Amino acid sequence: MASLFVHLFTSDVTKYLSFNAVDGSYVFVKGKVQTCHSCSEGAGDSY
Protein backbone atom coordinates (compact mmCIF):
# COMPACT_ATOMS: atom_id res chain seq x y z
CA MET A 1 0.00 0.00 0.00
CA ALA A 2 2.85 2.38 0.74
CA SER A 3 4.09 2.09 -2.83
CA LEU A 4 0.74 3.45 -4.04
CA PHE A 5 1.22 6.63 -2.02
CA VAL A 6 4.83 6.96 -3.13
CA HIS A 7 3.73 6.66 -6.75
CA LEU A 8 0.96 9.24 -6.28
CA PHE A 9 3.29 11.78 -4.72
CA THR A 10 6.19 11.26 -7.12
CA SER A 11 3.96 11.48 -10.19
CA ASP A 12 2.58 14.85 -8.98
CA VAL A 13 -1.00 13.63 -9.36
CA THR A 14 -1.77 14.83 -5.82
CA LYS A 15 -2.52 18.32 -7.14
CA TYR A 16 -5.70 16.81 -8.63
CA LEU A 17 -6.71 14.92 -5.47
CA SER A 18 -8.08 16.08 -2.16
CA PHE A 19 -7.04 14.20 0.98
CA ASN A 20 -9.20 14.76 4.06
CA ALA A 21 -9.19 13.18 7.49
CA VAL A 22 -12.28 11.18 8.36
CA ASP A 23 -13.64 10.42 11.79
CA GLY A 24 -13.86 6.63 11.79
CA SER A 25 -13.07 3.65 9.62
CA TYR A 26 -15.16 2.59 6.66
CA VAL A 27 -15.24 -0.35 4.25
CA PHE A 28 -16.93 -0.81 0.88
CA VAL A 29 -18.87 -4.11 0.98
CA LYS A 30 -21.53 -5.33 -1.47
CA GLY A 31 -21.82 -1.92 -3.13
CA LYS A 32 -22.30 0.02 0.11
CA VAL A 33 -20.05 2.01 2.43
CA GLN A 34 -20.25 0.56 5.93
CA THR A 35 -18.72 1.50 9.27
CA CYS A 36 -15.81 -0.65 10.37
CA HIS A 37 -15.68 -0.80 14.17
CA SER A 38 -12.32 -1.21 15.85
CA CYS A 39 -13.65 -1.95 19.33
CA SER A 40 -15.22 -5.23 20.42
CA GLU A 41 -18.45 -3.57 21.64
CA GLY A 42 -19.50 -2.35 18.20
CA ALA A 43 -17.94 -5.03 16.03
CA GLY A 44 -21.15 -7.04 15.66
CA ASP A 45 -23.24 -3.99 14.73
CA SER A 46 -21.54 -3.06 11.46
CA TYR A 47 -22.91 -5.81 9.19
mmCIF file with all atom_site columns, C-alpha atoms in Angstrom:
data_model
loop_
_atom_site.group_PDB
_atom_site.id
_atom_site.type_symbol
_atom_site.label_atom_id
_atom_site.label_alt_id
_atom_site.label_comp_id
_atom_site.label_asym_id
_atom_site.label_entity_id
_atom_site.label_seq_id
_atom_site.pdbx_PDB_ins_code
_atom_site.Cartn_x
_atom_site.Cartn_y
_atom_site.Cartn_z
_atom_site.occupancy
_atom_site.B_iso_or_equiv
_atom_site.pdbx_formal_charge
_atom_site.auth_seq_id
_atom_site.auth_comp_id
_atom_site.auth_asym_id
_atom_site.auth_atom_id
_atom_site.pdbx_PDB_model_num
ATOM 1  C CA . MET A 1 1  ? 0.000   0.000  0.000   1.00 0.00 ? 1  MET A CA 1
ATOM 2  C CA . ALA A 1 2  ? 2.846   2.382  0.736   1.00 0.00 ? 2  ALA A CA 1
ATOM 3  C CA . SER A 1 3  ? 4.091   2.088  -2.834  1.00 0.00 ? 3  SER A CA 1
ATOM 4  C CA . LEU A 1 4  ? 0.740   3.449  -4.044  1.00 0.00 ? 4  LEU A CA 1
ATOM 5  C CA . PHE A 1 5  ? 1.221   6.628  -2.023  1.00 0.00 ? 5  PHE A CA 1
ATOM 6  C CA . VAL A 1 6  ? 4.834   6.956  -3.133  1.00 0.00 ? 6  VAL A CA 1
ATOM 7  C CA . HIS A 1 7  ? 3.733   6.665  -6.755  1.00 0.00 ? 7  HIS A CA 1
ATOM 8  C CA . LEU A 1 8  ? 0.956   9.236  -6.285  1.00 0.00 ? 8  LEU A CA 1
ATOM 9  C CA . PHE A 1 9  ? 3.292   11.781 -4.721  1.00 0.00 ? 9  PHE A CA 1
ATOM 10 C CA . THR A 1 10 ? 6.195   11.260 -7.124  1.00 0.00 ? 10 THR A CA 1
ATOM 11 C CA . SER A 1 11 ? 3.965   11.482 -10.194 1.00 0.00 ? 11 SER A CA 1
ATOM 12 C CA . ASP A 1 12 ? 2.581   14.848 -8.980  1.00 0.00 ? 12 ASP A CA 1
ATOM 13 C CA . VAL A 1 13 ? -1.000  13.631 -9.364  1.00 0.00 ? 13 VAL A CA 1
ATOM 14 C CA . THR A 1 14 ? -1.767  14.833 -5.825  1.00 0.00 ? 14 THR A CA 1
ATOM 15 C CA . LYS A 1 15 ? -2.515  18.318 -7.136  1.00 0.00 ? 15 LYS A CA 1
ATOM 16 C CA . TYR A 1 16 ? -5.697  16.812 -8.628  1.00 0.00 ? 16 TYR A CA 1
ATOM 17 C CA . LEU A 1 17 ? -6.710  14.924 -5.467  1.00 0.00 ? 17 LEU A CA 1
ATOM 18 C CA . SER A 1 18 ? -8.083  16.078 -2.155  1.00 0.00 ? 18 SER A CA 1
ATOM 19 C CA . PHE A 1 19 ? -7.042  14.195 0.985   1.00 0.00 ? 19 PHE A CA 1
ATOM 20 C CA . ASN A 1 20 ? -9.197  14.755 4.057   1.00 0.00 ? 20 ASN A CA 1
ATOM 21 C CA . ALA A 1 21 ? -9.186  13.184 7.489   1.00 0.00 ? 21 ALA A CA 1
ATOM 22 C CA . VAL A 1 22 ? -12.284 11.176 8.363   1.00 0.00 ? 22 VAL A CA 1
ATOM 23 C CA . ASP A 1 23 ? -13.645 10.422 11.794  1.00 0.00 ? 23 ASP A CA 1
ATOM 24 C CA . GLY A 1 24 ? -13.863 6.634  11.790  1.00 0.00 ? 24 GLY A CA 1
ATOM 25 C CA . SER A 1 25 ? -13.073 3.651  9.620   1.00 0.00 ? 25 SER A CA 1
ATOM 26 C CA . TYR A 1 26 ? -15.163 2.592  6.659   1.00 0.00 ? 26 TYR A CA 1
ATOM 27 C CA . VAL A 1 27 ? -15.238 -0.351 4.248   1.00 0.00 ? 27 VAL A CA 1
ATOM 28 C CA . PHE A 1 28 ? -16.929 -0.811 0.876   1.00 0.00 ? 28 PHE A CA 1
ATOM 29 C CA . VAL A 1 29 ? -18.874 -4.110 0.977   1.00 0.00 ? 29 VAL A CA 1
ATOM 30 C CA . LYS A 1 30 ? -21.526 -5.326 -1.470  1.00 0.00 ? 30 LYS A CA 1
ATOM 31 C CA . GLY A 1 31 ? -21.819 -1.921 -3.132  1.00 0.00 ? 31 GLY A CA 1
ATOM 32 C CA . LYS A 1 32 ? -22.298 0.021  0.113   1.00 0.00 ? 32 LYS A CA 1
ATOM 33 C CA . VAL A 1 33 ? -20.049 2.010  2.430   1.00 0.00 ? 33 VAL A CA 1
ATOM 34 C CA . GLN A 1 34 ? -20.252 0.562  5.935   1.00 0.00 ? 34 GLN A CA 1
ATOM 35 C CA . THR A 1 35 ? -18.719 1.500  9.270   1.00 0.00 ? 35 THR A CA 1
ATOM 36 C CA . CYS A 1 36 ? -15.806 -0.653 10.370  1.00 0.00 ? 36 CYS A CA 1
ATOM 37 C CA . HIS A 1 37 ? -15.681 -0.796 14.166  1.00 0.00 ? 37 HIS A CA 1
ATOM 38 C CA . SER A 1 38 ? -12.317 -1.208 15.855  1.00 0.00 ? 38 SER A CA 1
ATOM 39 C CA . CYS A 1 39 ? -13.650 -1.954 19.331  1.00 0.00 ? 39 CYS A CA 1
ATOM 40 C CA . SER A 1 40 ? -15.216 -5.229 20.425  1.00 0.00 ? 40 SER A CA 1
ATOM 41 C CA . GLU A 1 41 ? -18.450 -3.574 21.636  1.00 0.00 ? 41 GLU A CA 1
ATOM 42 C CA . GLY A 1 42 ? -19.498 -2.345 18.199  1.00 0.00 ? 42 GLY A CA 1
ATOM 43 C CA . ALA A 1 43 ? -17.941 -5.027 16.026  1.00 0.00 ? 43 ALA A CA 1
ATOM 44 C CA . GLY A 1 44 ? -21.155 -7.039 15.656  1.00 0.00 ? 44 GLY A CA 1
ATOM 45 C CA . ASP A 1 45 ? -23.240 -3.993 14.730  1.00 0.00 ? 45 ASP A CA 1
ATOM 46 C CA . SER A 1 46 ? -21.542 -3.061 11.457  1.00 0.00 ? 46 SER A CA 1
ATOM 47 C CA . TYR A 1 47 ? -22.910 -5.808 9.192   1.00 0.00 ? 47 TYR A CA 1
#
